[in-house]
Tab-separated table of C-alpha atoms in Angstrom:
chain	number	residue	atom	x	y	z
A	1	MET	CA	173.693	63.992	16.692
A	2	ASN	CA	174.012	62.247	20.252
A	3	ALA	CA	174.853	64.485	23.164
A	4	ALA	CA	177.575	63.367	25.395
A	5	PRO	CA	176.603	61.573	28.571
A	6	ARG	CA	175.773	63.650	31.567
A	7	GLU	CA	177.735	63.229	34.502
A	8	SER	CA	175.820	63.154	37.846
A	9	PHE	CA	176.441	66.087	40.161
A	10	ASP	CA	176.316	63.558	43.168
A	11	ASP	CA	179.026	61.552	41.411
A	12	VAL	CA	181.335	64.672	40.801
A	13	LEU	CA	180.750	65.602	44.493
A	14	LEU	CA	181.832	62.155	45.725
A	15	LEU	CA	184.833	62.265	43.447
A	16	LEU	CA	186.060	65.692	44.673
A	17	GLY	CA	185.450	64.410	48.168
A	18	ARG	CA	187.706	61.432	47.581
A	19	LEU	CA	190.218	63.816	45.755
A	20	ASN	CA	190.275	65.988	48.931
A	21	TYR	CA	190.650	62.950	51.090
A	22	VAL	CA	193.542	61.548	49.244
A	23	TRP	CA	195.242	64.958	48.814
A	24	SER	CA	195.059	65.843	52.539
A	25	ASN	CA	196.408	62.424	53.500
A	26	THR	CA	199.304	62.674	51.083
A	27	GLU	CA	200.128	66.517	51.663
A	28	SER	CA	200.395	65.681	55.529
A	29	LEU	CA	203.174	63.372	54.757
A	30	LEU	CA	205.120	66.397	54.379
A	31	ILE	CA	205.292	66.823	58.246
A	32	HIS	CA	207.311	63.559	58.315
A	33	LEU	CA	209.562	64.891	55.620
A	34	ILE	CA	210.037	68.097	57.494
A	35	ALA	CA	210.817	66.145	60.825
A	36	GLY	CA	213.467	63.911	59.194
A	37	ILE	CA	215.144	66.457	57.016
A	38	ALA	CA	215.346	69.066	59.648
A	39	GLY	CA	216.294	66.357	62.225
A	40	THR	CA	213.357	67.300	64.691
A	41	SER	CA	210.440	65.931	66.288
A	42	LYS	CA	207.223	65.016	64.608
A	43	ASP	CA	205.564	67.518	67.033
A	44	THR	CA	207.847	70.420	65.920
A	45	ALA	CA	207.404	69.576	62.354
A	46	LEU	CA	203.688	69.678	62.980
A	47	VAL	CA	203.749	73.134	64.389
A	48	ILE	CA	206.056	74.202	61.268
A	49	TYR	CA	203.809	72.578	58.866
A	50	LEU	CA	200.576	74.316	60.382
A	51	THR	CA	202.304	77.487	60.506
A	52	LEU	CA	202.912	77.360	56.735
A	53	ASN	CA	199.430	77.726	55.393
A	54	THR	CA	199.754	76.886	51.786
A	55	THR	CA	200.856	73.630	50.052
A	56	ARG	CA	203.411	75.854	48.072
A	57	ALA	CA	205.205	77.143	51.094
A	58	ARG	CA	205.491	73.713	52.800
A	59	ALA	CA	206.784	72.270	49.635
A	60	ASP	CA	209.431	75.144	49.214
A	61	LEU	CA	210.568	74.472	52.848
A	62	VAL	CA	211.132	70.606	52.173
A	63	GLU	CA	212.779	71.448	48.994
A	64	ARG	CA	215.065	74.053	50.462
A	65	LEU	CA	215.863	72.016	53.475
A	66	VAL	CA	216.806	68.962	51.392
A	67	LYS	CA	218.861	70.925	49.080
A	68	MET	CA	221.364	72.003	52.039
A	69	GLU	CA	224.765	71.123	51.918
A	70	GLY	CA	225.699	67.468	53.303
A	71	ARG	CA	222.473	65.762	52.172
A	72	ASP	CA	222.783	62.303	50.567
A	73	PRO	CA	222.157	62.788	46.808
A	74	VAL	CA	219.901	59.814	46.604
A	75	GLU	CA	217.846	60.784	49.563
A	76	ARG	CA	217.524	64.627	48.084
A	77	ASP	CA	216.653	63.278	44.672
A	78	ARG	CA	213.827	60.978	46.115
A	79	VAL	CA	212.449	63.945	48.200
A	80	LEU	CA	212.569	66.428	45.352
A	81	ALA	CA	210.944	63.891	42.925
A	82	ALA	CA	208.135	63.355	45.599
A	83	VAL	CA	207.455	67.048	46.214
A	84	GLY	CA	207.876	67.901	42.491
A	85	GLN	CA	204.959	65.436	41.888
A	86	LEU	CA	202.847	66.625	44.752
A	87	THR	CA	203.395	70.323	43.498
A	88	ARG	CA	202.258	69.274	39.788
A	89	LEU	CA	199.198	67.247	41.170
A	90	SER	CA	198.213	70.388	43.160
A	91	ALA	CA	197.004	72.220	39.980
A	92	LEU	CA	194.152	69.902	39.330
A	93	ARG	CA	192.932	69.868	43.126
A	94	ASN	CA	193.348	73.728	42.910
A	95	GLN	CA	191.028	73.814	40.184
A	96	TYR	CA	188.350	72.265	41.971
A	97	ASN	CA	188.783	73.858	45.371
A	98	HIS	CA	189.013	77.390	44.038
A	99	CYS	CA	186.012	77.674	41.957
A	100	ILE	CA	182.623	78.282	41.971
A	101	TYR	CA	179.974	75.262	40.555
A	102	ALA	CA	177.443	76.352	38.169
A	103	PHE	CA	174.593	73.999	37.115
A	104	ASP	CA	172.835	73.627	33.830
A	105	PRO	CA	169.085	74.499	34.257
A	106	SER	CA	168.318	72.157	31.170
A	107	GLY	CA	170.058	69.133	32.772
A	108	GLY	CA	173.449	69.086	31.208
A	109	ASN	CA	177.038	68.923	32.784
A	110	ALA	CA	177.700	71.028	35.763
A	111	ARG	CA	180.453	73.649	35.118
A	112	THR	CA	183.319	75.291	37.189
A	113	ILE	CA	183.951	78.951	37.036
A	114	GLN	CA	187.542	79.652	38.274
A	115	MET	CA	187.712	82.265	41.157
A	116	ARG	CA	191.147	83.786	39.722
A	117	ILE	CA	192.130	86.984	37.987
A	118	SER	CA	194.491	86.466	35.098
A	119	ASP	CA	196.444	89.750	34.349
A	120	ARG	CA	197.255	90.396	30.831
A	121	LYS	CA	199.380	93.181	29.166
A	122	THR	CA	196.353	95.465	28.592
A	123	ASP	CA	193.391	93.808	30.504
A	124	ILE	CA	192.230	91.045	32.853
A	125	ARG	CA	190.350	87.779	32.433
A	126	ILE	CA	188.124	86.421	35.135
A	127	GLY	CA	185.936	83.488	35.427
A	128	ARG	CA	187.298	80.904	33.296
A	129	VAL	CA	184.543	78.271	32.745
A	130	ASN	CA	185.279	74.596	32.413
A	131	ALA	CA	182.768	71.666	31.998
A	132	ILE	CA	182.684	68.845	34.500
A	133	ASP	CA	182.333	66.270	31.709
A	134	ARG	CA	183.551	62.438	31.396
A	135	GLU	CA	186.846	63.932	30.312
A	136	ALA	CA	187.234	65.873	33.582
A	137	MET	CA	186.069	63.173	35.684
A	138	ASP	CA	188.658	60.740	34.219
A	139	SER	CA	191.162	63.517	34.854
A	140	ILE	CA	189.956	63.676	38.530
A	141	ARG	CA	190.297	59.826	38.930
A	142	HIS	CA	193.658	59.637	37.140
A	143	CYS	CA	194.949	62.538	39.820
A	144	ILE	CA	193.477	60.328	42.763
A	145	ASP	CA	195.444	57.366	41.496
A	146	GLU	CA	198.573	59.325	41.164
A	147	LEU	CA	198.126	60.738	44.620
A	148	ALA	CA	197.635	57.272	46.105
A	149	GLN	CA	200.728	55.866	44.364
A	150	LEU	CA	202.611	58.996	45.630
A	151	ASN	CA	201.434	58.351	49.348
A	152	ARG	CA	202.721	54.888	49.121
A	153	SER	CA	205.999	56.076	47.566
A	154	VAL	CA	206.502	58.748	50.341
A	155	TRP	CA	205.892	56.283	53.032
A	156	ALA	CA	208.275	54.168	51.704
A	157	LEU	CA	210.876	57.135	51.540
A	158	ILE	CA	210.079	57.826	55.244
A	159	GLY	CA	210.883	54.360	56.259
A	160	ASP	CA	214.137	54.056	53.982
A	161	CYS	CA	215.370	57.333	55.379
A	162	GLY	CA	214.586	56.607	58.892
A	163	TYR	CA	212.358	59.770	59.359
A	164	PRO	CA	209.979	60.004	62.366
A	165	ALA	CA	206.818	58.059	61.485
């Protein structure tokens, strides 16, 4: 019986660093969307962006602004699709940013222990454990690729709509 190949924790850390870089770079494009949709300067949009301290709050703002009456439907749909994809991709990013990392003393794959309480009807669950194995690494790589493509798409949207760049 062959064990699955062990993922190097250094490789895991490098990949998570890349995920965080691509995430931050892409999420910051919401500044340009806020500026364009709200019809304000990039500096004002930056203050708004920094005041809203979660991705969810920033995404909600952009979605609500673009849904306001008088918005071009094509522009609205493109913005909603981009923000929807960013929101969907945030789940994996959050999984790796809101956890504790555990190491196998016998040399196996590292694991994540989620820092979340799940309220159930009659109890709570805490500390869900997930292995950082080849499948997890592939999932992170796929998320990075999707974020990079989303970044390019949002830049195209910013240009097409004439938002402040």
